[in-house]
Amino acid sequence: DSGVTQTPKHLITATGQRVTLRCSPRSGDLSVYWYQQSLDQGLQFLIQYYNGEERAKGNILERFSAQQFPDLHSELNLSSLELGDSALYFCASTEGSGGYEQYFGPGTRLTVT
Amino acid sequence: GQQLNQSPQSMFIQEGEDVSMNCTSSSIFNTWLWYKQDPGEGPVLLIALYKAGELTSNGRLTAQFGITRKDSFLNISASIPSDVGIYFCAGNPIRKETSGSRLTFGEGTQLTVNP
């Protein structure tokens, strides 16, 4: 158990809908990272938040957004969902803003039908 | 974007055999990490490397940070059935911007161990 929690475990929704994925980092960690893992593209970095502020951005679609709250949990919002958004979404956390030893949560499997 | 070439894509070995996999990049990395992912689970950190030439062990696992800083390898000795899974290399390429940290992942090596 990494100490990172993610909810829900599974999510099935229809195209065009909007969903919110939630992540709680390990106790004491201030940074949260979001990754997307699809079958044909491996793990892709989406975005990093550190202590409530956006710190780094990857290839995150404009339809996706994230935020980190004062209690340090983070939410990833995915809107206008398309079939190609079906994937595993992981969050990871580290103590600092420049941490490389990232500890991953169990993931949310999103299926868009 | 940055790409990591991880090989082999898959391996089928007998229990007790040693395994070696590697990762290369066209860019210089300042950090290399190795993760293992079981089906339906998140990646689990195995080894982190921070210095060119560094050789680090974690039980039966040994990883090295290449001297050129563009490659890394992972060895598993005396494999056992629970070693089955997908092994990913990951790294942090040197960037112009200094804020934040992101990992670039290889495509993974699927390891199957036959008892």
Short mmCIF file of C-alpha atoms in Angstrom, two decimals:
data_model
loop_
_atom_site.label_atom_id
_atom_site.label_comp_id
_atom_site.label_asym_id
_atom_site.label_seq_id
_atom_site.Cartn_x
_atom_site.Cartn_y
_atom_site.Cartn_z
CA ASP A 1 0.00 0.00 0.00
CA SER A 2 1.58 3.27 -1.20
CA GLY A 3 -0.57 5.46 1.02
CA VAL A 4 -2.05 7.23 -2.00
CA THR A 5 -5.79 6.72 -2.37
CA GLN A 6 -7.95 7.19 -5.43
CA THR A 7 -11.69 7.03 -5.92
CA PRO A 8 -13.61 5.65 -7.60
CA LYS A 9 -11.88 2.41 -8.61
CA HIS A 10 -14.03 2.03 -11.72
CA LEU A 11 -16.14 4.48 -13.66
CA ILE A 12 -18.34 3.81 -16.66
CA THR A 13 -19.92 6.70 -18.44
CA ALA A 14 -21.17 7.80 -21.84
CA THR A 15 -19.60 10.00 -24.45
CA GLY A 16 -20.14 13.69 -23.87
CA GLN A 17 -20.38 13.33 -20.12
CA ARG A 18 -18.20 14.83 -17.40
CA VAL A 19 -16.52 12.96 -14.55
CA THR A 20 -14.38 13.82 -11.56
CA LEU A 21 -11.60 11.60 -10.27
CA ARG A 22 -10.29 12.09 -6.77
CA CYS A 23 -6.88 11.53 -5.25
CA SER A 24 -5.53 11.86 -1.71
CA PRO A 25 -1.74 11.96 -1.46
CA ARG A 26 0.39 10.21 1.16
CA SER A 27 0.40 11.91 4.51
CA GLY A 28 2.90 14.76 4.41
CA ASP A 29 3.21 14.88 0.62
CA LEU A 30 2.52 18.24 -0.96
CA SER A 31 2.80 17.33 -4.64
CA VAL A 32 0.25 15.43 -6.65
CA TYR A 33 0.82 14.20 -10.19
CA TRP A 34 -1.77 12.85 -12.62
CA TYR A 35 -0.96 10.28 -15.29
CA GLN A 36 -3.01 8.61 -17.98
CA GLN A 37 -2.29 5.01 -18.97
CA SER A 38 -3.88 3.74 -22.14
CA LEU A 39 -3.14 0.50 -23.95
CA ASP A 40 -1.36 2.07 -26.87
CA GLN A 41 0.47 4.92 -25.19
CA GLY A 42 1.76 3.75 -21.83
CA LEU A 43 1.93 6.15 -18.91
CA GLN A 44 1.63 9.78 -19.92
CA PHE A 45 2.16 12.69 -17.54
CA LEU A 46 -0.79 15.08 -17.42
CA ILE A 47 -0.24 17.66 -14.70
CA GLN A 48 1.43 18.35 -11.35
CA TYR A 49 0.18 20.40 -8.42
CA TYR A 50 2.28 21.45 -5.48
CA ASN A 51 0.63 22.82 -2.35
CA GLY A 52 -2.38 24.02 -4.29
CA GLU A 53 -0.54 25.55 -7.23
CA GLU A 54 -0.06 24.14 -10.72
CA ARG A 55 3.63 23.33 -11.11
CA ALA A 56 4.08 21.42 -14.34
CA LYS A 57 1.90 20.54 -17.28
CA GLY A 58 2.19 17.71 -19.74
CA ASN A 59 0.05 16.80 -22.72
CA ILE A 60 -3.22 17.45 -20.93
CA LEU A 61 -6.20 18.07 -23.16
CA GLU A 62 -8.12 21.33 -22.82
CA ARG A 63 -11.19 19.25 -21.91
CA PHE A 64 -9.32 18.08 -18.81
CA SER A 65 -8.60 20.18 -15.76
CA ALA A 66 -7.32 19.58 -12.28
CA GLN A 67 -7.05 21.31 -8.95
CA GLN A 68 -5.55 20.72 -5.55
CA PHE A 69 -7.48 21.74 -2.48
CA PRO A 70 -6.24 23.17 0.85
CA ASP A 71 -6.39 19.71 2.42
CA LEU A 72 -4.04 18.64 -0.44
CA HIS A 73 -6.40 16.21 -2.09
CA SER A 74 -6.67 16.66 -5.84
CA GLU A 75 -9.40 16.22 -8.40
CA LEU A 76 -9.06 15.60 -12.10
CA ASN A 77 -12.06 16.72 -14.12
CA LEU A 78 -12.66 15.20 -17.53
CA SER A 79 -15.38 16.72 -19.68
CA SER A 80 -16.97 16.15 -23.09
CA LEU A 81 -15.71 12.61 -22.83
CA GLU A 82 -14.76 10.68 -25.94
CA LEU A 83 -14.24 6.97 -26.47
CA GLY A 84 -10.50 7.56 -26.64
CA ASP A 85 -10.48 8.88 -23.08
CA SER A 86 -11.03 5.35 -21.80
CA ALA A 87 -7.92 4.58 -19.81
CA LEU A 88 -6.46 4.10 -16.37
CA TYR A 89 -5.86 7.36 -14.55
CA PHE A 90 -3.25 7.35 -11.81
CA CYS A 91 -2.21 9.92 -9.34
CA ALA A 92 1.12 9.91 -7.57
CA SER A 93 2.55 12.02 -4.79
CA THR A 94 5.87 13.25 -3.45
CA GLU A 95 6.84 15.34 -0.49
CA GLY A 96 8.39 18.23 -2.39
CA SER A 97 7.84 19.98 -5.68
CA GLY A 98 10.85 18.40 -7.38
CA GLY A 99 10.46 14.86 -6.17
CA TYR A 100 11.19 12.01 -8.51
CA GLU A 101 10.39 9.06 -6.25
CA GLN A 102 6.72 9.22 -6.98
CA TYR A 103 4.34 6.86 -5.17
CA PHE A 104 1.32 5.84 -7.18
CA GLY A 105 -2.24 5.21 -6.16
CA PRO A 106 -4.26 2.19 -7.32
CA GLY A 107 -5.79 4.10 -10.22
CA THR A 108 -9.25 4.77 -11.60
CA ARG A 109 -10.32 2.78 -14.62
CA LEU A 110 -12.50 4.97 -16.83
CA THR A 111 -14.59 3.38 -19.53
CA VAL A 112 -16.40 5.66 -21.94
CA THR A 113 -19.16 3.96 -23.94
CA GLY B 1 8.22 14.95 -26.49
CA GLN B 2 10.82 12.82 -24.75
CA GLN B 3 10.82 9.13 -25.55
CA LEU B 4 12.28 6.20 -23.73
CA ASN B 5 13.01 3.03 -25.62
CA GLN B 6 12.58 0.06 -23.36
CA SER B 7 13.52 -3.46 -24.36
CA PRO B 8 12.60 -6.16 -24.60
CA GLN B 9 8.85 -5.66 -24.89
CA SER B 10 8.21 -9.07 -23.36
CA MET B 11 10.13 -11.94 -21.83
CA PHE B 12 9.20 -15.52 -21.10
CA ILE B 13 11.58 -17.23 -18.70
CA GLN B 14 11.81 -20.22 -16.40
CA GLU B 15 11.77 -19.82 -12.66
CA GLY B 16 15.32 -19.43 -11.37
CA GLU B 17 16.65 -17.68 -14.45
CA ASP B 18 18.16 -14.22 -14.41
CA VAL B 19 16.52 -11.39 -16.33
CA SER B 20 17.89 -8.21 -17.83
CA MET B 21 16.03 -5.30 -19.38
CA ASN B 22 17.14 -1.86 -20.41
CA CYS B 23 16.04 1.60 -21.29
CA THR B 24 17.64 4.17 -23.58
CA SER B 25 16.94 7.77 -24.41
CA SER B 26 18.18 10.29 -26.92
CA SER B 27 18.28 12.88 -24.13
CA ILE B 28 20.29 13.13 -20.97
CA PHE B 29 18.38 12.16 -17.83
CA ASN B 30 19.20 13.31 -14.31
CA THR B 31 17.18 10.56 -12.67
CA TRP B 32 16.27 7.00 -13.57
CA LEU B 33 13.66 4.92 -11.78
CA TRP B 34 12.31 1.43 -12.19
CA TYR B 35 8.72 0.53 -11.39
CA LYS B 36 6.76 -2.72 -11.40
CA GLN B 37 3.05 -2.83 -12.18
CA ASP B 38 0.76 -5.76 -11.44
CA PRO B 39 -2.53 -6.09 -13.34
CA GLY B 40 -5.11 -3.61 -12.12
CA GLU B 41 -2.69 -1.94 -9.75
CA GLY B 42 -0.60 1.21 -9.74
CA PRO B 43 3.14 1.15 -10.46
CA VAL B 44 5.31 0.35 -7.45
CA LEU B 45 8.71 1.97 -7.14
CA LEU B 46 11.54 -0.58 -7.11
CA ILE B 47 14.77 1.40 -7.44
CA ALA B 48 15.75 5.06 -7.91
CA LEU B 49 19.08 6.17 -9.37
CA TYR B 50 20.47 9.68 -9.21
CA LYS B 51 24.09 9.57 -10.32
CA ALA B 52 25.77 8.49 -13.54
CA GLY B 53 27.42 5.12 -13.03
CA GLU B 54 25.44 4.42 -9.86
CA LEU B 55 24.68 0.76 -9.22
CA THR B 56 21.90 0.07 -6.70
CA SER B 57 20.41 -3.16 -5.42
CA ASN B 58 17.09 -3.97 -3.82
CA GLY B 59 17.06 -7.64 -2.88
CA ARG B 60 17.34 -9.67 -6.08
CA LEU B 61 17.01 -6.52 -8.19
CA THR B 62 19.98 -4.49 -9.40
CA ALA B 63 19.80 -1.35 -11.51
CA GLN B 64 22.42 0.91 -12.99
CA PHE B 65 22.42 4.52 -14.18
CA GLY B 66 24.41 4.55 -17.42
CA ILE B 67 27.58 6.61 -17.60
CA THR B 68 26.30 8.52 -20.63
CA ARG B 69 23.16 9.39 -18.59
CA LYS B 70 21.09 8.21 -21.53
CA ASP B 71 20.44 4.67 -20.41
CA SER B 72 19.69 2.38 -17.50
CA PHE B 73 19.31 -1.33 -16.99
CA LEU B 74 17.52 -3.55 -14.50
CA ASN B 75 18.58 -7.08 -13.61
CA ILE B 76 16.51 -9.59 -11.69
CA SER B 77 18.38 -12.59 -10.38
CA ALA B 78 16.95 -16.02 -9.63
CA SER B 79 13.45 -15.12 -10.81
CA ILE B 80 10.38 -16.40 -8.96
CA PRO B 81 6.72 -16.59 -10.04
CA SER B 82 5.78 -13.42 -8.16
CA ASP B 83 8.19 -11.44 -10.36
CA VAL B 84 5.52 -11.62 -13.08
CA GLY B 85 4.32 -8.19 -14.11
CA ILE B 86 5.17 -5.21 -16.24
CA TYR B 87 8.42 -3.40 -15.49
CA PHE B 88 8.70 0.25 -16.45
CA CYS B 89 11.69 2.48 -16.59
CA ALA B 90 11.06 6.13 -15.93
CA GLY B 91 13.21 9.17 -15.87
CA ASN B 92 13.42 12.87 -15.55
CA PRO B 93 15.13 14.50 -18.51
CA ILE B 94 17.12 17.63 -17.97
CA ARG B 95 14.92 20.56 -18.89
CA LYS B 96 15.33 24.28 -19.25
CA GLU B 97 12.57 24.95 -16.76
CA THR B 98 13.44 24.10 -13.20
CA SER B 99 10.08 24.06 -11.52
CA GLY B 100 8.10 20.92 -11.17
CA SER B 101 9.06 17.37 -11.91
CA ARG B 102 7.52 14.92 -14.27
CA LEU B 103 8.43 11.41 -15.19
CA THR B 104 8.73 10.09 -18.71
CA PHE B 105 7.96 6.38 -18.84
CA GLY B 106 9.17 3.63 -21.10
CA GLU B 107 6.62 1.36 -22.73
CA GLY B 108 7.24 -1.46 -20.31
CA THR B 109 8.62 -4.99 -20.34
CA GLN B 110 6.06 -7.74 -19.74
CA LEU B 111 7.73 -10.49 -17.73
CA THR B 112 6.30 -14.00 -17.55
CA VAL B 113 7.92 -16.55 -15.26
CA ASN B 114 7.10 -20.21 -15.81
CA PRO B 115 7.29 -22.34 -12.65
#
